[in-house]
Short mmCIF file of N, CA and C in Angstrom, two decimals:
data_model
loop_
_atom_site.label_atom_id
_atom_site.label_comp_id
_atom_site.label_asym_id
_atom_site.label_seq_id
_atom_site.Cartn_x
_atom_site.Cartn_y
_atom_site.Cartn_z
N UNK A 207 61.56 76.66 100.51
CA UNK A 207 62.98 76.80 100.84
C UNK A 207 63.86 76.14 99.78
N UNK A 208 63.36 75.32 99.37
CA UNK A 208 64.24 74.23 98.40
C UNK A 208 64.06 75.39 96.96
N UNK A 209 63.34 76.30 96.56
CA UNK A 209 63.20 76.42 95.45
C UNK A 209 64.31 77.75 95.40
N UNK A 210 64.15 78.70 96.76
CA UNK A 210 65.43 79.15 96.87
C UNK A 210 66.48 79.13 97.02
N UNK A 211 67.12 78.16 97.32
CA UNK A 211 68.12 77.19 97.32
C UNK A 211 68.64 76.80 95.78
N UNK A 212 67.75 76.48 95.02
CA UNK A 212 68.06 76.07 93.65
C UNK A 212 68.67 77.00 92.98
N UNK A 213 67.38 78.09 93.27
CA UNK A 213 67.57 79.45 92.42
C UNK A 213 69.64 80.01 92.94
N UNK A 214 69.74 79.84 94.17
CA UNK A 214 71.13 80.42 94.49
C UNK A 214 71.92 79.66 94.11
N UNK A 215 72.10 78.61 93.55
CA UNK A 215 72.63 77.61 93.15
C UNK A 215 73.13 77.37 91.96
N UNK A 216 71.95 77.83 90.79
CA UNK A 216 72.02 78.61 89.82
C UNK A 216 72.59 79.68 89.76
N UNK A 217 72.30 80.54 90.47
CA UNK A 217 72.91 81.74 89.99
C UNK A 217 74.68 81.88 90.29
N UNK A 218 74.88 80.63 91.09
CA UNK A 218 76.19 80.26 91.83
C UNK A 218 76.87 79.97 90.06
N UNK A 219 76.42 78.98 89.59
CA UNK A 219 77.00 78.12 88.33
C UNK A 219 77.02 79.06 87.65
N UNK A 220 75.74 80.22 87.37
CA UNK A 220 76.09 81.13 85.72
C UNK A 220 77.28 81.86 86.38
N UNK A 221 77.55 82.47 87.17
CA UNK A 221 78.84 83.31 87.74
C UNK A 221 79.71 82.53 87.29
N UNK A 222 80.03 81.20 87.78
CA UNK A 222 80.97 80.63 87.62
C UNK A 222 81.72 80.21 86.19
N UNK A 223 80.56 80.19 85.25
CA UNK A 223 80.60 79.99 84.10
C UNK A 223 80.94 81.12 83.21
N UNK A 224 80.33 81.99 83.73
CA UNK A 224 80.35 83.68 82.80
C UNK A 224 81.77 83.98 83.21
N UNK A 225 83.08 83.70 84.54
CA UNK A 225 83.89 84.70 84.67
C UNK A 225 85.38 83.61 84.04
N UNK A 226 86.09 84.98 83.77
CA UNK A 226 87.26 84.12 83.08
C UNK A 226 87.96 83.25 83.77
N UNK A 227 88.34 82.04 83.18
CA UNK A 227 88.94 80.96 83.61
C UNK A 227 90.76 81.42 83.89
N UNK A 228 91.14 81.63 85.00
CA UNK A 228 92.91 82.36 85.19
C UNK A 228 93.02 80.99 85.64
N UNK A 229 94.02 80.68 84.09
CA UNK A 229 95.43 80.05 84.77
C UNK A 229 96.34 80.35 84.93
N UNK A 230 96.91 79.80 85.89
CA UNK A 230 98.48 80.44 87.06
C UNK A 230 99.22 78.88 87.50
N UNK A 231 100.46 79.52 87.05
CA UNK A 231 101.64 78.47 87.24
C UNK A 231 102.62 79.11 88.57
N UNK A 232 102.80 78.36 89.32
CA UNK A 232 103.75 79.18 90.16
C UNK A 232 105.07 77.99 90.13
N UNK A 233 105.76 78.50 90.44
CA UNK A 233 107.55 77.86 90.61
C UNK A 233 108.18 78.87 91.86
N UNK A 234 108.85 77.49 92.51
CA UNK A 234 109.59 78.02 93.69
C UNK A 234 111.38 77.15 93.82
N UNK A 235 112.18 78.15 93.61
CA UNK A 235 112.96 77.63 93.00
C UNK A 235 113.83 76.89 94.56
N UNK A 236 114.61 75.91 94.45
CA UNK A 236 114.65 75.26 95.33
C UNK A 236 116.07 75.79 96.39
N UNK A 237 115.56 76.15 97.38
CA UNK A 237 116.62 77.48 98.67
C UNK A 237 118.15 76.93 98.67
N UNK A 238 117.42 75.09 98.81
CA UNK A 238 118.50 74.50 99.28
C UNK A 238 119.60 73.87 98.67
N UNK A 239 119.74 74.75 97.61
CA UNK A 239 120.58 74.27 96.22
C UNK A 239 120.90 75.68 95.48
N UNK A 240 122.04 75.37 94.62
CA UNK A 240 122.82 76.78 94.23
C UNK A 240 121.95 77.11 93.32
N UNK A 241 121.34 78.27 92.87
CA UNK A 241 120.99 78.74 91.66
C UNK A 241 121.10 78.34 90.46
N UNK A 242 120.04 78.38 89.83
CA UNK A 242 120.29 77.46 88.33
C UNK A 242 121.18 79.00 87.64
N UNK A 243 121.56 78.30 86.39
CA UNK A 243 121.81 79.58 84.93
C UNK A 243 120.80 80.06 84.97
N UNK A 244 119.62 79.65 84.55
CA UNK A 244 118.39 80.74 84.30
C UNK A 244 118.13 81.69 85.48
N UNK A 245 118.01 81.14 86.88
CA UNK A 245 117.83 82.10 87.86
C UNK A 245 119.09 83.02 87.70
N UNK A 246 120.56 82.33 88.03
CA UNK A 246 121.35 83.62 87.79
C UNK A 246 121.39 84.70 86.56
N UNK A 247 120.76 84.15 85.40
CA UNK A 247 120.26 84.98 84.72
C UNK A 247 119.24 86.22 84.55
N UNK A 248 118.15 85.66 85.07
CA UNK A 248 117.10 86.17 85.56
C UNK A 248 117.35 87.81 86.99
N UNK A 249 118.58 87.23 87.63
CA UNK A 249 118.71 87.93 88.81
C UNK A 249 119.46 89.00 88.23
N UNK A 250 120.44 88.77 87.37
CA UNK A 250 120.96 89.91 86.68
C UNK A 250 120.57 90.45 85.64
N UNK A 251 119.55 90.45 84.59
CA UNK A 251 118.64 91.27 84.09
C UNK A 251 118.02 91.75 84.99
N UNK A 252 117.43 91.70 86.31
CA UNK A 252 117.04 92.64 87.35
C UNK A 252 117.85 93.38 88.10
N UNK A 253 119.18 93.31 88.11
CA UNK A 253 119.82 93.82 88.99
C UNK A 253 119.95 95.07 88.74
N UNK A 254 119.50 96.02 87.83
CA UNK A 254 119.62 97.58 87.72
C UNK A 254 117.87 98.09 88.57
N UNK A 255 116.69 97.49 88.04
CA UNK A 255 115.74 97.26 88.95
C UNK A 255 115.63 97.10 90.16
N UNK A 256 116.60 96.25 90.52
CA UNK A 256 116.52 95.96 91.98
C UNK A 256 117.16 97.78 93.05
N UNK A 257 118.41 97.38 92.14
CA UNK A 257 119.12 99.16 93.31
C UNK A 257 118.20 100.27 92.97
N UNK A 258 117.23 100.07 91.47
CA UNK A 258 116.31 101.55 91.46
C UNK A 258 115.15 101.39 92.62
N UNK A 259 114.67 100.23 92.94
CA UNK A 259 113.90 100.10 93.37
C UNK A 259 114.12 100.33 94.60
N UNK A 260 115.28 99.59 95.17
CA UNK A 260 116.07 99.67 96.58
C UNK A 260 115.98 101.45 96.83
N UNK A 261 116.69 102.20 95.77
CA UNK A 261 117.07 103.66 96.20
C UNK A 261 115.22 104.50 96.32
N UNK A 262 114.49 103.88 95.74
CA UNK A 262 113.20 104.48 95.62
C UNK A 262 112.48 104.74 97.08
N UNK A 263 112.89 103.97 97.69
CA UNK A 263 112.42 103.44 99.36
C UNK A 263 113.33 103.38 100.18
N UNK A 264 114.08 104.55 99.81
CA UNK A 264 115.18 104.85 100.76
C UNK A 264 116.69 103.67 101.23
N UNK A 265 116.35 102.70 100.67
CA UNK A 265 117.81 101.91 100.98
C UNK A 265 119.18 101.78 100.10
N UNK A 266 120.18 102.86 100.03
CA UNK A 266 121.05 102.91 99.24
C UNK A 266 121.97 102.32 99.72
N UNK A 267 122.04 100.81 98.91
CA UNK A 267 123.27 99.84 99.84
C UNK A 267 123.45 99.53 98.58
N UNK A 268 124.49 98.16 98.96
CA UNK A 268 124.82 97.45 97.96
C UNK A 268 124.17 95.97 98.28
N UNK A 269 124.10 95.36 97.20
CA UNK A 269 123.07 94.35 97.41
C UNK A 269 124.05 92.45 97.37
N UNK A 270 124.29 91.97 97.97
CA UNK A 270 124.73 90.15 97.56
C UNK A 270 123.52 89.13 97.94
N UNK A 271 124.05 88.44 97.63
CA UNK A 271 123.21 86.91 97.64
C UNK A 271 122.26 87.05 97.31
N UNK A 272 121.68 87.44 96.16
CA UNK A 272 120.22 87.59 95.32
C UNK A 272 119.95 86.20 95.57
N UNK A 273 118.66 85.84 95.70
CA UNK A 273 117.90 84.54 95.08
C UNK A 273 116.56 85.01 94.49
N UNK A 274 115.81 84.11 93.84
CA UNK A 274 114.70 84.13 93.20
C UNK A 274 113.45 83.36 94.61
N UNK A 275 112.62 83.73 94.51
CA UNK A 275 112.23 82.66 95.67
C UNK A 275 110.79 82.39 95.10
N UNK A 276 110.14 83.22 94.07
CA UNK A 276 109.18 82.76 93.65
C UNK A 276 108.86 83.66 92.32
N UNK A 277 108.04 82.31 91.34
CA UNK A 277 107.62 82.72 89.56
C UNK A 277 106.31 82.72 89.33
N UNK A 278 105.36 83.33 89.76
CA UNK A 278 104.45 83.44 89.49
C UNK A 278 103.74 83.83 88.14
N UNK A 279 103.28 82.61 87.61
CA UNK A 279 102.60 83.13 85.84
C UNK A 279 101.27 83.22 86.19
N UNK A 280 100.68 84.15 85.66
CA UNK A 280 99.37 84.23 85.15
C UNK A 280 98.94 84.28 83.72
N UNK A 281 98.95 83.14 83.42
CA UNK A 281 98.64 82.57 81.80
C UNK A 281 97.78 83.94 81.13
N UNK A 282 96.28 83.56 81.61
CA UNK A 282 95.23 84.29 81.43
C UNK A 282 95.48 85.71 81.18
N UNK A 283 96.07 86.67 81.49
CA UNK A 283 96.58 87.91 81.66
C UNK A 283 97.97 88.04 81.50
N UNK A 284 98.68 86.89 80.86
CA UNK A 284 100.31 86.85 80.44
C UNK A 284 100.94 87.70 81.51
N UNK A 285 101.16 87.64 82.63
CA UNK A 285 101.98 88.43 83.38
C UNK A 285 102.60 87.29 84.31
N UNK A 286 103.76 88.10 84.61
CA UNK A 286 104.91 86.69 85.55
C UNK A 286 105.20 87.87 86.92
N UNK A 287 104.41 87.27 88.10
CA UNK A 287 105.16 88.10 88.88
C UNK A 287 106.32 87.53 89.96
N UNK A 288 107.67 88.14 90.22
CA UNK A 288 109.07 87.46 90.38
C UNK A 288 109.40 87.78 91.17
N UNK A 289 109.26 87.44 92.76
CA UNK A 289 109.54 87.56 94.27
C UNK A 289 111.23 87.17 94.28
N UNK A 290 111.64 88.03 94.83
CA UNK A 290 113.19 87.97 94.91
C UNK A 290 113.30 88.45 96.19
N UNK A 291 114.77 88.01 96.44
CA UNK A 291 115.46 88.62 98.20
C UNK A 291 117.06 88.94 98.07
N UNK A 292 117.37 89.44 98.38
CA UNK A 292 118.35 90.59 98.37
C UNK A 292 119.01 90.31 99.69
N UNK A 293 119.99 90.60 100.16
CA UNK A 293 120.87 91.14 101.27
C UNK A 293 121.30 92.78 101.04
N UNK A 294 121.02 93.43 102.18
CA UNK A 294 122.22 94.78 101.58
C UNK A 294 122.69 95.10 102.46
N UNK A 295 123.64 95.44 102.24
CA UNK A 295 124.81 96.22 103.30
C UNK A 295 125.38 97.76 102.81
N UNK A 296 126.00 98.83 103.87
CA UNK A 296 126.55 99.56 103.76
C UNK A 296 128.12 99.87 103.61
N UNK A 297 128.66 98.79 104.39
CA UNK A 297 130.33 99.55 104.31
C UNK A 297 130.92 97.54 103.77
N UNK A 298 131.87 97.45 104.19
CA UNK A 298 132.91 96.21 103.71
C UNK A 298 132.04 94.65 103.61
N UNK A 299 130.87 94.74 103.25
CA UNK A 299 130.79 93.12 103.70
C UNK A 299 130.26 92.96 104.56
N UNK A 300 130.09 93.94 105.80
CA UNK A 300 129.85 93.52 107.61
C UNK A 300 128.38 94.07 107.90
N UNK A 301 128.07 93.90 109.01
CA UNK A 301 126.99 94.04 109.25
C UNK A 301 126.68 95.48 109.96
N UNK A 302 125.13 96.03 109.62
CA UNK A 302 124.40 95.69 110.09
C UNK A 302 124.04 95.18 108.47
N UNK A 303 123.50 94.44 108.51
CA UNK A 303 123.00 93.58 106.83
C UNK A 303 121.09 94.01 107.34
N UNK A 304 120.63 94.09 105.94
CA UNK A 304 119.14 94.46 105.37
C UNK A 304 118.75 93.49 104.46
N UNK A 305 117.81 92.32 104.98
CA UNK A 305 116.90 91.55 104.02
C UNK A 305 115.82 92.14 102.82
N UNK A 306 115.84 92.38 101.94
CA UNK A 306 114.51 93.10 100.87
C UNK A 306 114.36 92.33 100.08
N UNK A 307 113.29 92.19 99.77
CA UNK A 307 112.04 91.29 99.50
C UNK A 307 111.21 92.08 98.55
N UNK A 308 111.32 91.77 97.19
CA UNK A 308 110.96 92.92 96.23
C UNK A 308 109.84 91.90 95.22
N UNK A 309 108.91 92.14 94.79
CA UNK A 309 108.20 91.43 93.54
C UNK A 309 107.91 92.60 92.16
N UNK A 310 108.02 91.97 91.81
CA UNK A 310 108.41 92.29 90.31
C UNK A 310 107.30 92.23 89.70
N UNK A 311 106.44 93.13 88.90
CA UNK A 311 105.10 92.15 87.95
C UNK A 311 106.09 92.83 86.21
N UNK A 312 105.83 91.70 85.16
CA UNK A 312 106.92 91.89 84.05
C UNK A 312 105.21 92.22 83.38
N UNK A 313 105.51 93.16 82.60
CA UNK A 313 104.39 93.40 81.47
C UNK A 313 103.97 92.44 80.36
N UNK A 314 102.86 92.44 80.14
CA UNK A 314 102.24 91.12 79.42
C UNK A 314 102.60 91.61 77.76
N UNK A 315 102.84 90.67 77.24
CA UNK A 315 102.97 91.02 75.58
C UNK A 315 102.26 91.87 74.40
N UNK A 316 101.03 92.29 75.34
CA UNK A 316 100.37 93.39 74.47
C UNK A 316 101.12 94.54 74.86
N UNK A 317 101.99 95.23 75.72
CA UNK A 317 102.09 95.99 76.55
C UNK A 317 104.15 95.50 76.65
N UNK A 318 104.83 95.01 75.68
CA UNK A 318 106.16 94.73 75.29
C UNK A 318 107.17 95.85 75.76
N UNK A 319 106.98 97.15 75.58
CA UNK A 319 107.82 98.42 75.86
C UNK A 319 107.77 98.65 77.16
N UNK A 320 106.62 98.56 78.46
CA UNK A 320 106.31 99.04 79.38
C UNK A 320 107.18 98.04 80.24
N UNK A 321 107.77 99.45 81.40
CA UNK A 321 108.41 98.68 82.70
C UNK A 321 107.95 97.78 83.62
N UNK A 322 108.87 96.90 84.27
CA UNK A 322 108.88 95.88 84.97
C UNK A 322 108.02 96.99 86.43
N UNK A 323 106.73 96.45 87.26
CA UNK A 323 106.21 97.03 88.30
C UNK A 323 106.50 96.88 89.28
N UNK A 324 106.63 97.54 90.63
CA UNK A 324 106.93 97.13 91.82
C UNK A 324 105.54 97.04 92.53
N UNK A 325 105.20 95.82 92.86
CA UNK A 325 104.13 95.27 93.68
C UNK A 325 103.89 94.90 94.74
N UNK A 326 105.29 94.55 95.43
CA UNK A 326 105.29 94.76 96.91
C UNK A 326 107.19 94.97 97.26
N UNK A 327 107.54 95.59 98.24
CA UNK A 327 108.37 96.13 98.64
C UNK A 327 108.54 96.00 100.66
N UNK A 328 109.32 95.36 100.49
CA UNK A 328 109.66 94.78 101.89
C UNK A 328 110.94 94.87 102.42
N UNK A 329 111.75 95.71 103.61
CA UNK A 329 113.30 95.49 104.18
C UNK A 329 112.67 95.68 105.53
N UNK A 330 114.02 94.37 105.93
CA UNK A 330 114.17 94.63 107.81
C UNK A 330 115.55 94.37 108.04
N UNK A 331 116.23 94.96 108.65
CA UNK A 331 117.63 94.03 109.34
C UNK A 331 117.71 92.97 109.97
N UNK A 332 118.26 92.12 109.70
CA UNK A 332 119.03 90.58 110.00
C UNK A 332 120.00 90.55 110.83
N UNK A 333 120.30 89.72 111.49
CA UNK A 333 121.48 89.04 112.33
C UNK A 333 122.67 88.50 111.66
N UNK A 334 123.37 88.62 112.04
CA UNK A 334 124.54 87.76 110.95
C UNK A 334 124.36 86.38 110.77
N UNK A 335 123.54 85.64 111.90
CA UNK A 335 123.11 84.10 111.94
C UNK A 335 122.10 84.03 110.76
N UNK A 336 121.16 85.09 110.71
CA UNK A 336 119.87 85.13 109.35
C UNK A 336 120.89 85.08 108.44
N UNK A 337 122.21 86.32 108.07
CA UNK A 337 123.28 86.42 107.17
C UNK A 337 123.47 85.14 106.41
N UNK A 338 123.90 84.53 107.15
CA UNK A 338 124.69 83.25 107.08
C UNK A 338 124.12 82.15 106.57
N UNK A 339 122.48 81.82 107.03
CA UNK A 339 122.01 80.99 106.52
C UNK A 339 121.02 81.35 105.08
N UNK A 340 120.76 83.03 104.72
CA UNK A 340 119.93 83.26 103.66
C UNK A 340 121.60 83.20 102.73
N UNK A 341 122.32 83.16 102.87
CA UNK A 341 123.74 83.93 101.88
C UNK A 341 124.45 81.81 101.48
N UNK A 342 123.73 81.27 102.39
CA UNK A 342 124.69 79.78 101.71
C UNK A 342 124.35 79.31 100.95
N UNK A 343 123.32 79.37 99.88
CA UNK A 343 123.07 78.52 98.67
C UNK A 343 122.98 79.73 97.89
N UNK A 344 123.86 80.39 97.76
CA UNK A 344 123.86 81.82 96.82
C UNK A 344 125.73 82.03 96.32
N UNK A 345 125.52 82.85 95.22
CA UNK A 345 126.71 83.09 94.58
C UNK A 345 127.93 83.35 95.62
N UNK A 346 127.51 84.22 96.51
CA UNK A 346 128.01 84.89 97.38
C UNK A 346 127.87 84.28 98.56
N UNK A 347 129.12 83.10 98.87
CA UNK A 347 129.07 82.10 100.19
C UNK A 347 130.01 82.31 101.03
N UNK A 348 130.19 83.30 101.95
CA UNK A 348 131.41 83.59 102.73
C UNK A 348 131.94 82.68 103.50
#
């Protein structure tokens, strides 16, 4: 029993050894505080992405209170993938308001020309109380 044991043990370590080492950085930018420059930066180089993406899956609104909510790097495979949230609405400002929840994967540097991916894609409607508290540490603070 012990010698099979070894043997799986071994064969545990060469796997471990043979497969590539992924490093991954993640950043979560902080809810409870206004947006840095770089995030508001970041949110508006996406913002033509975001309404293509929005209109792709049927939600043709208009979008406020972007945040960033997560930066996912994958060193190993140079790719950053960029979880964002959205509000959208249809007519003045008012409700019924739509939470979307979009991630982003940005193309790795071998691959410079190719578009930003959509990797997951998420909307539900909100309450004006959800409104209120996703919309207060954002550009857009009614």
């Amino acid at each position: 029993m012990i010698k099979g044991s070894a043997v799986f043990l071994t064969v545990l370590l060469l796997i471990e050894l043979t497969l590539p080492n992924v490093q991954a950085k993640t950043e979560y930018p902080n809810q409870n505080q206004f947006p840095s420059v770089m995030e508001l930066a970041l949110l508006r180089e996406l913002s033509i992405p975001i309404l293509e993406t929005m209109q792709a899956h049927g939600d043709n609104q208009i979008t406020i209170a972007e945040r960033i909510e997560k930066i996912h790097w994958n060193e190993t495979d140079d790719y950053h993938d960029i979880t964002l949230r959205a509000i959208g609405f249809t007519g003045a400002h008012n409700p019924p308001y739509t939470l979307i929840r979009i991630t982003f994967r940005t193309p790795n540097r071998y691959n410079p020309n190719k578009a930003n991916s959509v990797i997951h894609y998420e909307h539900r409607k909100i309450t004006p109380k959800e409104f209120d508290k996703l919309s207060k540490h954002t550009q857009y603070n009614p």
